[in-house]
GROMACS .gro file of C-alpha atoms in nm:
model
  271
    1UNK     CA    1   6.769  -5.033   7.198
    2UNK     CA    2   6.695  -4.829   7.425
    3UNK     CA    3   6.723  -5.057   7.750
    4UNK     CA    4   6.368  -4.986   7.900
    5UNK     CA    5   6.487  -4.875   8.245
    6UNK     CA    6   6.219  -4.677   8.267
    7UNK     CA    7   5.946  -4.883   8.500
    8UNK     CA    8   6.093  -5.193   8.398
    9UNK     CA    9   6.312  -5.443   8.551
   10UNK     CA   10   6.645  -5.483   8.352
   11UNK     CA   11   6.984  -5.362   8.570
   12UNK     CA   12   7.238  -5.114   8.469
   13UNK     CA   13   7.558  -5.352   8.397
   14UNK     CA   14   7.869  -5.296   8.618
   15UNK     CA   15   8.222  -5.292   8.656
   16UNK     CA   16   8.323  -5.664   8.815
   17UNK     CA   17   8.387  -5.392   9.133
   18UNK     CA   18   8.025  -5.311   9.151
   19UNK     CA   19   8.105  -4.976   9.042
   20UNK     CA   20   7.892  -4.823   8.756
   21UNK     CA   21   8.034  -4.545   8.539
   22UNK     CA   22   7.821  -4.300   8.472
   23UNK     CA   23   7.894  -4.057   8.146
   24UNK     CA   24   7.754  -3.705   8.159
   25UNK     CA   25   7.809  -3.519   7.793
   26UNK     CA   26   7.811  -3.182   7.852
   27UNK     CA   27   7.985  -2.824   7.642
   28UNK     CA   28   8.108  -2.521   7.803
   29UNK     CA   29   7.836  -2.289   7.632
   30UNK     CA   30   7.739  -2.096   7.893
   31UNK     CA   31   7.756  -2.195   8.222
   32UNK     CA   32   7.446  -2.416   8.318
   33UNK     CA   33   7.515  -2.696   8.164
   34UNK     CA   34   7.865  -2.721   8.350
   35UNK     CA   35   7.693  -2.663   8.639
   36UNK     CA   36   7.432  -2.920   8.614
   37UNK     CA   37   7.728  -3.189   8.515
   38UNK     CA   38   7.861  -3.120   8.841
   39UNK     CA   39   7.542  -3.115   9.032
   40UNK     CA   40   7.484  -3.463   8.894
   41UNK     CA   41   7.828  -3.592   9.019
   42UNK     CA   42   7.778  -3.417   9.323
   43UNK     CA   43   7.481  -3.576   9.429
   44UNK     CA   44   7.589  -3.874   9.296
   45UNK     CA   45   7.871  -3.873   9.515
   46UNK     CA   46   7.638  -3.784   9.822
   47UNK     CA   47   7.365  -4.012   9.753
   48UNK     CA   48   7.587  -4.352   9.661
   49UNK     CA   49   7.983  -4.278   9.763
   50UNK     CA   50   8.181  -4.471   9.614
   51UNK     CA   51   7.889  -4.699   9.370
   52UNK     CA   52   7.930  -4.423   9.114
   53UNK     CA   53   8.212  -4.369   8.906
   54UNK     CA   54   8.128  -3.990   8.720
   55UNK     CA   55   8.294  -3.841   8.436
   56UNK     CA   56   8.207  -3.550   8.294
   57UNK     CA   57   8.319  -3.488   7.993
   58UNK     CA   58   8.300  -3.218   7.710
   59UNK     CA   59   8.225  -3.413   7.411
   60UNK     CA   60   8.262  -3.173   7.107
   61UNK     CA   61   8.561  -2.986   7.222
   62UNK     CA   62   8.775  -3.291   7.323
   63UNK     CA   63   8.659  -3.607   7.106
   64UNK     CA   64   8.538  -3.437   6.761
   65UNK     CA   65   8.777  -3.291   6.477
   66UNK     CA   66   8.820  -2.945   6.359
   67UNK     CA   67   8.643  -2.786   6.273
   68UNK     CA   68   8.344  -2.930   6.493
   69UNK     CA   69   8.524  -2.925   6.809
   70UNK     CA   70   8.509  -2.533   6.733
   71UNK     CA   71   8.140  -2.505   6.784
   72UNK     CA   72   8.169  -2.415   7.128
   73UNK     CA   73   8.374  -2.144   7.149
   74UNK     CA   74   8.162  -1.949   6.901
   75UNK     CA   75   7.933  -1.920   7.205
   76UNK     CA   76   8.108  -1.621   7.311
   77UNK     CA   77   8.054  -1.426   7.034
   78UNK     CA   78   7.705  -1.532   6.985
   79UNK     CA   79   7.581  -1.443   7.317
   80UNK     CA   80   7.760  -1.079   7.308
   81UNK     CA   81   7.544  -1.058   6.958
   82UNK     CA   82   7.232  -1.191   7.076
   83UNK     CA   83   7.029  -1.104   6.761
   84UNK     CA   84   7.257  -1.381   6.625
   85UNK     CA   85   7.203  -1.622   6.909
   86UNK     CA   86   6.832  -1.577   6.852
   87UNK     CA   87   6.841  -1.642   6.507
   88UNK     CA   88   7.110  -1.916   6.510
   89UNK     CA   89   6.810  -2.065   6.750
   90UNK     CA   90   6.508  -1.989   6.504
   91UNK     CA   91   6.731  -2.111   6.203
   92UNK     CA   92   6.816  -2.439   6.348
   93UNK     CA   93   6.498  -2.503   6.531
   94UNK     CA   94   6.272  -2.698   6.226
   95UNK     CA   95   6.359  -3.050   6.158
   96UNK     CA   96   6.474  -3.028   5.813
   97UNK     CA   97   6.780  -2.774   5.922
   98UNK     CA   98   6.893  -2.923   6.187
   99UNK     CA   99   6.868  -3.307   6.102
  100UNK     CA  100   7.094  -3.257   5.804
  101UNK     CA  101   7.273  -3.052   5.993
  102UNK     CA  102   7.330  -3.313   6.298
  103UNK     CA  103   7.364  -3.575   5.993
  104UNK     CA  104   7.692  -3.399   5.891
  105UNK     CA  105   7.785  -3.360   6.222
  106UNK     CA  106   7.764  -3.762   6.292
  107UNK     CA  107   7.956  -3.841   5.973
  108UNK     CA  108   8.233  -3.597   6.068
  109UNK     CA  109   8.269  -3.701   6.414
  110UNK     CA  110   8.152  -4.067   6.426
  111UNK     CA  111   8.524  -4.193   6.492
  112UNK     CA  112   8.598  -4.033   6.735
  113UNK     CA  113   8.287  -3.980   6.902
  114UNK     CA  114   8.314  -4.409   6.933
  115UNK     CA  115   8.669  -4.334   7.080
  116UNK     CA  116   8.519  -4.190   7.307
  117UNK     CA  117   8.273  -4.417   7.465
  118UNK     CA  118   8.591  -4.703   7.448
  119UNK     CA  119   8.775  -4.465   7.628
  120UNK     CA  120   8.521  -4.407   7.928
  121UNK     CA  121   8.334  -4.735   7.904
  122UNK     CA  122   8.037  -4.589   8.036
  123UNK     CA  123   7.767  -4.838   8.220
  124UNK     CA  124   7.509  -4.495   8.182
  125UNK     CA  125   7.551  -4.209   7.935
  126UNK     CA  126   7.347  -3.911   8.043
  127UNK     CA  127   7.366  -3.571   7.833
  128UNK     CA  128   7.286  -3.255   7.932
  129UNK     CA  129   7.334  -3.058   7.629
  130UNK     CA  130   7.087  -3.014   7.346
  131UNK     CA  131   7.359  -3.076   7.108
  132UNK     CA  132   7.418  -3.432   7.222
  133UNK     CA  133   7.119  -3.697   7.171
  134UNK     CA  134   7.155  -3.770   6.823
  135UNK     CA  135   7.477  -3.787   6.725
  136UNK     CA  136   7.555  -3.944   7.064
  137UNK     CA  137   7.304  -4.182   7.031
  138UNK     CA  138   7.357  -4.307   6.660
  139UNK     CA  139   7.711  -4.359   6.737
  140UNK     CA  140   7.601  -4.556   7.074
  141UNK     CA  141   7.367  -4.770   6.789
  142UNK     CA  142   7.608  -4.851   6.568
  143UNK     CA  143   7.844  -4.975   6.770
  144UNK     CA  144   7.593  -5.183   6.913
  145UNK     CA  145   7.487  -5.333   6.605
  146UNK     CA  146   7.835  -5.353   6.524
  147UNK     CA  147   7.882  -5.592   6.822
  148UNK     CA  148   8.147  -5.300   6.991
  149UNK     CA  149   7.947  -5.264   7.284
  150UNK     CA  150   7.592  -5.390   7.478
  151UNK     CA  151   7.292  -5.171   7.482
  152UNK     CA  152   7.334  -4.908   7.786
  153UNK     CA  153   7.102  -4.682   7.886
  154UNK     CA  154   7.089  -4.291   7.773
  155UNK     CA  155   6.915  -4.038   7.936
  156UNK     CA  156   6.891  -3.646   7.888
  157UNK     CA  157   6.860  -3.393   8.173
  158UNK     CA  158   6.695  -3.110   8.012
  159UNK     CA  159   6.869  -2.768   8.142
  160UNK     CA  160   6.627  -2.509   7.994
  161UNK     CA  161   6.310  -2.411   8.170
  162UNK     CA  162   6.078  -2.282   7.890
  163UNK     CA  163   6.036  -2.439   7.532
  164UNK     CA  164   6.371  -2.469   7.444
  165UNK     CA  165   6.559  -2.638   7.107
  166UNK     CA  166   6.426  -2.959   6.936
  167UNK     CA  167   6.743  -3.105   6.925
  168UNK     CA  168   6.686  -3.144   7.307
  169UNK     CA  169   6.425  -3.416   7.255
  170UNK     CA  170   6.466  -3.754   7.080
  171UNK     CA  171   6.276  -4.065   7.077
  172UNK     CA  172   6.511  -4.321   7.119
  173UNK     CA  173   6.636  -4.196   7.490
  174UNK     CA  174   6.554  -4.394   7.826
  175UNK     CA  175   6.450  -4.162   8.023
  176UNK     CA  176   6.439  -3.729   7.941
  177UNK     CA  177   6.400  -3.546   8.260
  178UNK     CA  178   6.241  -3.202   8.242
  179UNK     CA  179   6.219  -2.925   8.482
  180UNK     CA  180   5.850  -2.781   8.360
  181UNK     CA  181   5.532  -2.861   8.253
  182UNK     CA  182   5.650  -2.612   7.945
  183UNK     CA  183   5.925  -2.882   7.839
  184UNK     CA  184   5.712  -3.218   7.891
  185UNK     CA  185   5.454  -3.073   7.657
  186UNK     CA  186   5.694  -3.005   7.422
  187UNK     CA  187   5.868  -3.310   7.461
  188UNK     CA  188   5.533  -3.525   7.369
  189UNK     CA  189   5.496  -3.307   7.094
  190UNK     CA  190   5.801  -3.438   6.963
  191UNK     CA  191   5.748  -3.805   6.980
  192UNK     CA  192   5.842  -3.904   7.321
  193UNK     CA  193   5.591  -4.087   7.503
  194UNK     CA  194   5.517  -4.042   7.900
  195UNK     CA  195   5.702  -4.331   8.048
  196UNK     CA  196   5.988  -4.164   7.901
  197UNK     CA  197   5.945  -3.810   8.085
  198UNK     CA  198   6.073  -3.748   8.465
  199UNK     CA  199   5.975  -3.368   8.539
  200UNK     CA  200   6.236  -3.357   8.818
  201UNK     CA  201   6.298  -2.967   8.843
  202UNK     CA  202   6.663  -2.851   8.754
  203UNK     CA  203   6.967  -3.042   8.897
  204UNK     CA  204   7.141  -2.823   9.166
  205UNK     CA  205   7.440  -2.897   9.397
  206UNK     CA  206   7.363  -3.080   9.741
  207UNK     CA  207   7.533  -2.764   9.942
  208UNK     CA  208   7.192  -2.557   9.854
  209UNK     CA  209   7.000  -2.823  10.022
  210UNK     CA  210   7.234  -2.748  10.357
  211UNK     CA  211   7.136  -2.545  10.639
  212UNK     CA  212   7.320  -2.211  10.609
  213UNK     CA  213   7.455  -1.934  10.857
  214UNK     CA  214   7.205  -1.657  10.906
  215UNK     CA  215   7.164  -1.400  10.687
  216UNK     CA  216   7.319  -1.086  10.855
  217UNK     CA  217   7.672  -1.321  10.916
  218UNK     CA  218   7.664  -1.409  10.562
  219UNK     CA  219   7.657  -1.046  10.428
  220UNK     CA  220   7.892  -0.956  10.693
  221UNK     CA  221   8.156  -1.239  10.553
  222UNK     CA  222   8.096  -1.083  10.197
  223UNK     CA  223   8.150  -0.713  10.303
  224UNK     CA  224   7.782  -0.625  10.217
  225UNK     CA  225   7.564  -0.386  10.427
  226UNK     CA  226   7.386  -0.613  10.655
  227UNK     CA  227   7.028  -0.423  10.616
  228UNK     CA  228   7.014  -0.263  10.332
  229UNK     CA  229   6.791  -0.390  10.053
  230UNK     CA  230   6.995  -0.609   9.769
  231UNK     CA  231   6.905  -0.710   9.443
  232UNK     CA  232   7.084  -0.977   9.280
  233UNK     CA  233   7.168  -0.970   8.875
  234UNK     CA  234   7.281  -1.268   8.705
  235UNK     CA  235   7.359  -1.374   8.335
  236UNK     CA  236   7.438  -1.669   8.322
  237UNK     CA  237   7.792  -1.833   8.368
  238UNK     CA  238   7.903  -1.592   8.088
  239UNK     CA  239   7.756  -1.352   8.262
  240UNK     CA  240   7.566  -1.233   7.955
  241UNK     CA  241   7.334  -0.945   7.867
  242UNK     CA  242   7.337  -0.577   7.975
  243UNK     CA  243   7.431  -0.627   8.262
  244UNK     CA  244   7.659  -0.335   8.272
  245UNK     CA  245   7.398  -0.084   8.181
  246UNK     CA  246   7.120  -0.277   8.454
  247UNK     CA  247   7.358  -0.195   8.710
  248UNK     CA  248   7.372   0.184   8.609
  249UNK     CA  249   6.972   0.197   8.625
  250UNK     CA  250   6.927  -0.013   8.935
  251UNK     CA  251   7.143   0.248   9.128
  252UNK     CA  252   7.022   0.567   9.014
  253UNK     CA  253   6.664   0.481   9.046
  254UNK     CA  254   6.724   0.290   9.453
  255UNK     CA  255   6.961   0.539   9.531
  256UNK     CA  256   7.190   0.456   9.823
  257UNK     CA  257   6.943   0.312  10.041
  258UNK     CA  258   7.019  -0.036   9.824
  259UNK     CA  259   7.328  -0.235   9.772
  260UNK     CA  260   7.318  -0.425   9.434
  261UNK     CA  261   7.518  -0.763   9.384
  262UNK     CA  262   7.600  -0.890   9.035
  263UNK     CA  263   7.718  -1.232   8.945
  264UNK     CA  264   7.981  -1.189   8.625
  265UNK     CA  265   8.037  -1.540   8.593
  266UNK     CA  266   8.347  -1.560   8.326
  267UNK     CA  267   8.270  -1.186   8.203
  268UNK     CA  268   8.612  -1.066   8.299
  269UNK     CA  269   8.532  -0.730   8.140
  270UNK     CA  270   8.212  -0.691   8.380
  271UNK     CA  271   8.428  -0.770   8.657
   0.00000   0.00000   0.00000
């Protein structure tokens, strides 16, 4: 443990079909990591049809007990108070927090958790959550160990661009795939070796890759003026920050010579 996909030889096991389920672990704080689940099933889909089997599933709101499976709707409120958020982050972020911390979270949710993985049967588990290597993995261990299951391999997508959370990084993965040079430093730092590190840029959907209508058709679809400058604001798929207030500033200081488009995500109130 791990299988050593990584420049080796071994193959991912199968169904008796052929078909290989893949796993992807993701939680609904904030939108990206959705997003990349779905990019990753997407392009699975695209690249290999039918050869793929892809669940995505959410694994602390639907296979942990209360009150873990609560963890992710305190998102909300954190990001609306982000000088929580930020020290939530900087609390958590040195080894001896957040190991103990994970430690509890393993012994609370360990049952389940290894419901889980009977449930889906996954050939491939791949997370994309900081939140989801360790606990994930030393439930994946055990039940190896306790003859449940057969090594499979476990990878993490990493879906932040700049150093981002420990709890990200762990030894014990097959592969970690990183977007930036930023991460794979950090990654080494924290015990991962190079064979282990893909620096793959951030998963996106295949329709981005598609050729698309020109520009003046598209912002005639949408109901935008077709030559006036834009700017685009985004916060995330909470649509987070002050945004509101960005908005205001951006359109006194271009004046009405600009249009400006905002992406709210699930902020109904910026809507």
């Amino acid at each position: 443990w791990p299988l050593p996909l990584v420049g080796g030889k071994k193959q991912v096991p199968a169904s008796d079909d052929g078909t290989i389920r893949v796993m992807v672990m993701m939680s609904d704080t904030g939108g990206g990591h959705r997003a990349s689940a779905e990019a990753l099933s997407d392009a699975f889909a695209q690249l290999y049809g039918n050869k793929f089997k892809v669940s995505i599933v959410d694994m602390w709101k639907n296979h942990t007990p209360w009150p873990v499976n609560t963890i992710g709707d305190s998102y909300n409120f954190l990001v609306k108070h982000s000088f929580l958020w930020r020290m939530q982050f900087r609390i958590t972020e040195p080894s001896f927090i957040h190991k103990p911390w994970l430690g509890m979270m393993h012994q609370l949710s360990k049952k389940k958790l290894s419901q889980a993985f009977d449930e889906h049967k996954p050939h491939i588990v791949v997370s994309v959550h900081p939140a989801m290597q360790h606990v994930p993995l030393n439930v994946l261990r055990s039940r190896v160990r306790a003859g449940l299951q057969k090594p499979i391999p476990f990878t993490t997508v990493v879906t932040d661009l700049t150093e981002c959370h420990p709890t990200w990084f762990h030894p014990n993965v097959t592969a970690c795939f990183v977007p930036t040079e930023v991460c794979r430093n950090q990654a080494l730092r924290l015990g991962l070796k190079n064979s282990q590190l893909i620096m793959h840029g951030l998963p996106i959907r295949p329709q981005f890759s598609q050729k698309l209508p020109p520009k003046w058709f598209l912002r005639k679809q949408l109901g935008m003026d077709q030559r006036a400058f834009t700017v685009m604001l985004a916060g995330g798929g909470e649509g987070m920050g002050n945004l509101e207030e960005t908005v205001v500033a951006l359109s006194k200081r271009l004046g009405k010579e600009a249009q400006v488009v905002v992406i709210c995500g699930r902020n109904k109130k910026l809507k």
